Amino acid sequence: MTLILWTYDWVPQGPRGHVRDLRLRWACEEAGLPYTIATVRFEDRTGPDHLARQPFAQVPALQDGEISLFESGACLLHLAKKSAALMPPDPKGRAEVLEWVVAGLNSIEMVSVPWWFIGLSKPAENPLEGWLHARLTRLDAVLAHRPYLAAGRFTVADLLMADILRVPSLRAALGPWPALAAYTTRILGRPAFLKARQDQLDHFAAADAARGT
Ligand SMILES: N[C@@H](CCC(=O)N[C@@H](CS)C(=O)NCC(=O)O)C(=O)O
């Protein structure tokens, strides 16, 4: 069964290469899972069809036969159950992957996205700086002693964490955390990531051509 990954047909230049359907593309590429890309017109994202698949009018969403899912973390865990390339089959390995996927979303991205957003307005001081530093310091300490977050090898937890950490302003801030910087560079060097990223850039470039912009 071919999986369907939903994204927008078009987004402005800024987020290209960072739209979260990339997490799903990357996972499918790692696992060799067949998928196609389906699009909702950016202007139609608050229409009833898209709200039925993503209640916050966002992307990505995933369709797997009768199953329709939103939230990139939920979609990644769904994909991970299909392939040992993304998550080991043993209960201990699965538990570790689950905790680190949730940690990526709820302990790192929960801080990093608001930190990034506040930073866009270039305040003299970002009030979330200390909070983010504390989280990155702890994560750096974990990765100083092992190459991967869970199960002793690459899993979907690393895919997600590296995608969270690759926001440019965050990567620029990784200097004080050498293990974190090295980890992010290493995970982002994976061919499946490079392909997924290029495919997303090509997808939005094709949308420009179709719109004549
Ligand atoms: N928690 C959601 C966040 C999804 C999200 O922020 N999607 C962005 C694209 S990367 C989006 O759709 N932004 C448009 C909007 O929020 O209206 C997830 O991980 O799937």
mmCIF file of C-alpha atoms and ligand atoms in Angstrom:
data_model
loop_
_atom_site.group_PDB
_atom_site.id
_atom_site.type_symbol
_atom_site.label_atom_id
_atom_site.label_comp_id
_atom_site.label_asym_id
_atom_site.label_seq_id
_atom_site.Cartn_x
_atom_site.Cartn_y
_atom_site.Cartn_z
ATOM 1 C CA MET A 1 0.000 0.000 0.000
ATOM 2 C CA THR A 2 1.442 3.351 -1.008
ATOM 3 C CA LEU A 3 1.469 5.907 1.774
ATOM 4 C CA ILE A 4 0.176 9.393 1.070
ATOM 5 C CA LEU A 5 2.034 12.324 2.628
ATOM 6 C CA TRP A 6 0.081 15.554 2.678
ATOM 7 C CA THR A 7 1.758 18.906 2.394
ATOM 8 C CA TYR A 8 0.933 22.336 0.973
ATOM 9 C CA ASP A 9 1.170 22.891 -2.761
ATOM 10 C CA TRP A 10 3.188 26.048 -2.123
ATOM 11 C CA VAL A 11 4.798 27.948 0.755
ATOM 12 C CA PRO A 12 6.842 31.196 0.813
ATOM 13 C CA GLN A 13 10.609 30.875 0.279
ATOM 14 C CA GLY A 14 11.558 31.106 3.984
ATOM 15 C CA PRO A 15 10.251 27.759 5.254
ATOM 16 C CA ARG A 16 11.162 25.736 2.157
ATOM 17 C CA GLY A 17 13.371 22.843 3.140
ATOM 18 C CA HIS A 18 11.936 23.028 6.669
ATOM 19 C CA VAL A 19 8.255 22.186 6.206
ATOM 20 C CA ARG A 20 7.554 19.224 8.447
ATOM 21 C CA ASP A 21 6.397 16.887 5.699
ATOM 22 C CA LEU A 22 10.164 16.512 5.310
ATOM 23 C CA ARG A 23 10.232 14.403 8.486
ATOM 24 C CA LEU A 24 7.845 11.923 6.869
ATOM 25 C CA ARG A 25 9.617 11.963 3.522
ATOM 26 C CA TRP A 26 12.910 11.305 5.334
ATOM 27 C CA ALA A 27 11.457 8.412 7.341
ATOM 28 C CA CYS A 28 10.003 6.788 4.212
ATOM 29 C CA GLU A 29 13.328 7.190 2.426
ATOM 30 C CA GLU A 30 15.222 5.619 5.329
ATOM 31 C CA ALA A 31 12.837 2.668 5.443
ATOM 32 C CA GLY A 32 12.260 2.258 1.707
ATOM 33 C CA LEU A 33 8.519 2.697 2.224
ATOM 34 C CA PRO A 34 6.673 3.650 -0.985
ATOM 35 C CA TYR A 35 4.919 7.018 -0.760
ATOM 36 C CA THR A 36 3.362 9.718 -2.833
ATOM 37 C CA ILE A 37 2.934 13.389 -2.081
ATOM 38 C CA ALA A 38 -0.541 14.919 -2.045
ATOM 39 C CA THR A 39 -1.125 18.611 -1.720
ATOM 40 C CA VAL A 40 -3.651 21.000 -0.314
ATOM 41 C CA ARG A 41 -3.650 24.465 -1.853
ATOM 42 C CA PHE A 42 -2.056 26.816 0.662
ATOM 43 C CA GLU A 43 -5.064 29.123 0.290
ATOM 44 C CA ASP A 44 -7.447 26.223 1.025
ATOM 45 C CA ARG A 45 -5.794 25.048 4.226
ATOM 46 C CA THR A 46 -8.659 26.183 6.444
ATOM 47 C CA GLY A 47 -11.240 24.525 4.217
ATOM 48 C CA PRO A 48 -13.288 21.594 5.515
ATOM 49 C CA ASP A 49 -11.381 18.937 3.547
ATOM 50 C CA HIS A 50 -8.032 19.829 5.023
ATOM 51 C CA LEU A 51 -9.388 20.507 8.512
ATOM 52 C CA ALA A 52 -10.811 16.985 8.465
ATOM 53 C CA ARG A 53 -7.288 15.618 8.087
ATOM 54 C CA GLN A 54 -5.389 18.268 10.088
ATOM 55 C CA PRO A 55 -7.593 20.148 12.588
ATOM 56 C CA PHE A 56 -5.057 22.987 12.999
ATOM 57 C CA ALA A 57 -4.883 23.625 9.226
ATOM 58 C CA GLN A 58 -1.226 22.619 9.262
ATOM 59 C CA VAL A 59 0.914 20.031 7.530
ATOM 60 C CA PRO A 60 1.956 17.270 7.475
ATOM 61 C CA ALA A 61 -0.734 14.634 7.509
ATOM 62 C CA LEU A 62 -0.363 10.996 6.617
ATOM 63 C CA GLN A 63 -2.793 8.612 4.969
ATOM 64 C CA ASP A 64 -2.195 4.897 5.206
ATOM 65 C CA GLY A 65 -5.178 3.153 3.666
ATOM 66 C CA GLU A 66 -8.102 3.733 6.009
ATOM 67 C CA ILE A 67 -5.872 5.370 8.613
ATOM 68 C CA SER A 68 -5.402 9.123 8.536
ATOM 69 C CA LEU A 69 -3.014 10.795 10.967
ATOM 70 C CA PHE A 70 -1.796 14.285 11.793
ATOM 71 C CA GLU A 71 1.092 15.566 13.992
ATOM 72 C CA SER A 72 4.522 14.765 12.629
ATOM 73 C CA GLY A 73 5.482 12.826 15.785
ATOM 74 C CA ALA A 74 2.423 10.574 15.557
ATOM 75 C CA CYS A 75 3.034 10.076 11.841
ATOM 76 C CA LEU A 76 6.688 9.191 12.460
ATOM 77 C CA LEU A 77 5.800 6.622 15.111
ATOM 78 C CA HIS A 78 3.208 5.128 12.780
ATOM 79 C CA LEU A 79 5.823 4.803 10.038
ATOM 80 C CA ALA A 80 8.376 3.466 12.512
ATOM 81 C CA LYS A 81 6.118 0.530 13.355
ATOM 82 C CA LYS A 82 6.408 -0.533 9.733
ATOM 83 C CA SER A 83 10.173 -0.789 9.557
ATOM 84 C CA ALA A 84 13.012 -1.919 11.816
ATOM 85 C CA ALA A 85 15.128 0.664 9.977
ATOM 86 C CA LEU A 86 13.240 3.288 11.998
ATOM 87 C CA MET A 87 12.559 1.490 15.276
ATOM 88 C CA PRO A 88 13.770 -1.863 16.609
ATOM 89 C CA PRO A 89 11.110 -4.524 17.219
ATOM 90 C CA ASP A 90 12.072 -5.339 20.824
ATOM 91 C CA PRO A 91 10.057 -3.722 23.667
ATOM 92 C CA LYS A 92 13.079 -2.059 25.290
ATOM 93 C CA GLY A 93 14.238 -0.529 22.030
ATOM 94 C CA ARG A 94 10.697 0.663 21.267
ATOM 95 C CA ALA A 95 10.326 2.216 24.705
ATOM 96 C CA GLU A 96 13.564 4.122 24.227
ATOM 97 C CA VAL A 97 12.485 5.375 20.815
ATOM 98 C CA LEU A 98 9.126 6.463 22.194
ATOM 99 C CA GLU A 99 10.631 8.404 25.086
ATOM 100 C CA TRP A 100 13.108 10.207 22.830
ATOM 101 C CA VAL A 101 10.503 11.064 20.208
ATOM 102 C CA VAL A 102 8.371 12.626 22.936
ATOM 103 C CA ALA A 103 11.454 14.318 24.422
ATOM 104 C CA GLY A 104 12.283 15.818 21.025
ATOM 105 C CA LEU A 105 8.804 17.271 20.711
ATOM 106 C CA ASN A 106 7.978 18.096 24.295
ATOM 107 C CA SER A 107 11.325 18.935 25.900
ATOM 108 C CA ILE A 108 13.310 20.448 23.008
ATOM 109 C CA GLU A 109 10.940 21.666 20.273
ATOM 110 C CA MET A 110 8.521 23.002 22.868
ATOM 111 C CA VAL A 111 11.300 25.426 23.871
ATOM 112 C CA SER A 112 13.161 25.875 20.600
ATOM 113 C CA VAL A 113 10.209 26.971 18.459
ATOM 114 C CA PRO A 114 9.065 29.800 20.786
ATOM 115 C CA TRP A 115 12.773 30.765 21.268
ATOM 116 C CA TRP A 116 13.194 30.964 17.487
ATOM 117 C CA PHE A 117 9.924 32.868 17.077
ATOM 118 C CA ILE A 118 10.824 35.483 19.695
ATOM 119 C CA GLY A 119 14.278 35.759 18.098
ATOM 120 C CA LEU A 120 12.744 36.780 14.758
ATOM 121 C CA SER A 121 11.951 40.199 16.219
ATOM 122 C CA LYS A 122 15.610 40.523 17.366
ATOM 123 C CA PRO A 123 14.981 41.479 21.006
ATOM 124 C CA ALA A 124 17.958 42.717 23.063
ATOM 125 C CA GLU A 125 17.463 39.647 25.235
ATOM 126 C CA ASN A 126 15.480 36.520 24.429
ATOM 127 C CA PRO A 127 13.583 35.577 27.625
ATOM 128 C CA LEU A 128 13.706 31.898 26.618
ATOM 129 C CA GLU A 129 17.522 31.821 26.247
ATOM 130 C CA GLY A 130 18.167 30.333 29.690
ATOM 131 C CA TRP A 131 15.477 27.691 29.303
ATOM 132 C CA LEU A 132 16.798 26.617 25.896
ATOM 133 C CA HIS A 133 20.407 26.592 27.148
ATOM 134 C CA ALA A 134 19.477 24.336 30.054
ATOM 135 C CA ARG A 135 17.773 21.834 27.729
ATOM 136 C CA LEU A 136 20.615 21.830 25.181
ATOM 137 C CA THR A 137 23.201 21.421 27.917
ATOM 138 C CA ARG A 138 21.450 18.300 29.180
ATOM 139 C CA LEU A 139 21.017 16.897 25.674
ATOM 140 C CA ASP A 140 24.678 17.560 24.916
ATOM 141 C CA ALA A 141 25.641 15.591 28.032
ATOM 142 C CA VAL A 142 23.595 12.612 26.800
ATOM 143 C CA LEU A 143 25.123 12.690 23.324
ATOM 144 C CA ALA A 144 28.640 13.109 24.680
ATOM 145 C CA HIS A 145 28.484 9.439 25.693
ATOM 146 C CA ARG A 146 26.660 7.830 22.777
ATOM 147 C CA PRO A 147 26.225 8.353 19.058
ATOM 148 C CA TYR A 148 22.450 7.874 18.954
ATOM 149 C CA LEU A 149 19.587 8.674 21.303
ATOM 150 C CA ALA A 150 17.832 5.310 21.521
ATOM 151 C CA ALA A 151 18.462 1.587 21.150
ATOM 152 C CA GLY A 152 22.167 2.017 20.383
ATOM 153 C CA ARG A 153 21.624 2.863 16.726
ATOM 154 C CA PHE A 154 19.948 5.283 14.334
ATOM 155 C CA THR A 155 16.186 5.432 14.822
ATOM 156 C CA VAL A 156 13.319 7.743 14.063
ATOM 157 C CA ALA A 157 14.116 9.517 17.347
ATOM 158 C CA ASP A 158 17.410 10.759 15.824
ATOM 159 C CA LEU A 159 15.634 11.765 12.621
ATOM 160 C CA LEU A 160 13.211 13.893 14.607
ATOM 161 C CA MET A 161 15.782 15.384 16.983
ATOM 162 C CA ALA A 162 18.155 16.333 14.158
ATOM 163 C CA ASP A 163 15.294 17.970 12.282
ATOM 164 C CA ILE A 164 14.415 19.971 15.378
ATOM 165 C CA LEU A 165 18.033 21.018 15.907
ATOM 166 C CA ARG A 166 18.703 22.011 12.299
ATOM 167 C CA VAL A 167 16.761 25.290 12.445
ATOM 168 C CA PRO A 168 19.533 27.652 11.246
ATOM 169 C CA SER A 169 19.518 29.983 14.252
ATOM 170 C CA LEU A 170 19.619 26.978 16.553
ATOM 171 C CA ARG A 171 22.500 25.382 14.665
ATOM 172 C CA ALA A 172 24.402 28.653 14.909
ATOM 173 C CA ALA A 173 23.848 28.514 18.665
ATOM 174 C CA LEU A 174 25.194 24.956 18.976
ATOM 175 C CA GLY A 175 28.816 26.122 19.299
ATOM 176 C CA PRO A 176 28.939 25.697 23.087
ATOM 177 C CA TRP A 177 27.610 22.140 22.730
ATOM 178 C CA PRO A 178 30.166 20.150 20.702
ATOM 179 C CA ALA A 179 28.472 16.750 21.019
ATOM 180 C CA LEU A 180 25.194 18.233 19.877
ATOM 181 C CA ALA A 181 26.776 20.036 16.940
ATOM 182 C CA ALA A 182 28.644 16.899 15.812
ATOM 183 C CA TYR A 183 25.534 14.738 16.238
ATOM 184 C CA THR A 184 23.365 17.098 14.202
ATOM 185 C CA THR A 185 25.922 17.311 11.388
ATOM 186 C CA ARG A 186 26.319 13.522 11.330
ATOM 187 C CA ILE A 187 22.602 12.727 11.251
ATOM 188 C CA LEU A 188 21.946 15.388 8.625
ATOM 189 C CA GLY A 189 24.612 13.834 6.409
ATOM 190 C CA ARG A 190 22.443 10.789 5.830
ATOM 191 C CA PRO A 191 21.539 10.300 2.143
ATOM 192 C CA ALA A 192 17.854 9.831 2.988
ATOM 193 C CA PHE A 193 17.733 13.290 4.589
ATOM 194 C CA LEU A 194 19.541 14.923 1.678
ATOM 195 C CA LYS A 195 17.135 13.332 -0.795
ATOM 196 C CA ALA A 196 14.044 14.253 1.218
ATOM 197 C CA ARG A 197 15.192 17.851 1.555
ATOM 198 C CA GLN A 198 15.977 18.191 -2.151
ATOM 199 C CA ASP A 199 12.637 16.611 -3.062
ATOM 200 C CA GLN A 200 10.822 19.155 -0.906
ATOM 201 C CA LEU A 201 12.730 22.059 -2.468
ATOM 202 C CA ASP A 202 11.915 20.690 -5.939
ATOM 203 C CA HIS A 203 8.262 20.277 -4.976
ATOM 204 C CA PHE A 204 7.892 23.947 -4.043
ATOM 205 C CA ALA A 205 9.952 25.101 -7.031
ATOM 206 C CA ALA A 206 7.546 23.174 -9.281
ATOM 207 C CA ALA A 207 4.673 24.974 -7.549
ATOM 208 C CA ASP A 208 6.271 28.327 -8.441
ATOM 209 C CA ALA A 209 6.423 27.261 -12.052
ATOM 210 C CA ALA A 210 2.786 26.109 -12.011
ATOM 211 C CA ARG A 211 1.688 29.431 -10.497
ATOM 212 C CA GLY A 212 3.855 31.397 -12.893
ATOM 213 C CA THR A 213 5.688 33.124 -9.992
HETATM 214 N N1 LIG B 1 2.967 20.033 15.853
HETATM 215 C C1 LIG B 1 2.776 20.008 14.429
HETATM 216 C C2 LIG B 1 3.315 21.309 13.870
HETATM 217 C C3 LIG B 1 3.026 21.385 12.398
HETATM 218 C C4 LIG B 1 3.485 22.702 11.814
HETATM 219 O O1 LIG B 1 3.930 23.627 12.516
HETATM 220 N N2 LIG B 1 3.374 22.764 10.494
HETATM 221 C C5 LIG B 1 3.720 23.980 9.791
HETATM 222 C C6 LIG B 1 4.592 23.642 8.598
HETATM 223 S S1 LIG B 1 6.141 23.012 9.143
HETATM 224 C C7 LIG B 1 2.451 24.612 9.260
HETATM 225 O O2 LIG B 1 1.596 23.912 8.771
HETATM 226 N N3 LIG B 1 2.355 25.930 9.402
HETATM 227 C C8 LIG B 1 1.237 26.682 8.918
HETATM 228 C C9 LIG B 1 0.328 27.080 10.048
HETATM 229 O O3 LIG B 1 0.637 26.845 11.207
HETATM 230 O O4 LIG B 1 -0.701 27.679 9.731
HETATM 231 C C10 LIG B 1 3.513 18.815 13.817
HETATM 232 O O5 LIG B 1 4.604 18.469 14.316
HETATM 233 O O6 LIG B 1 3.007 18.222 12.861
#
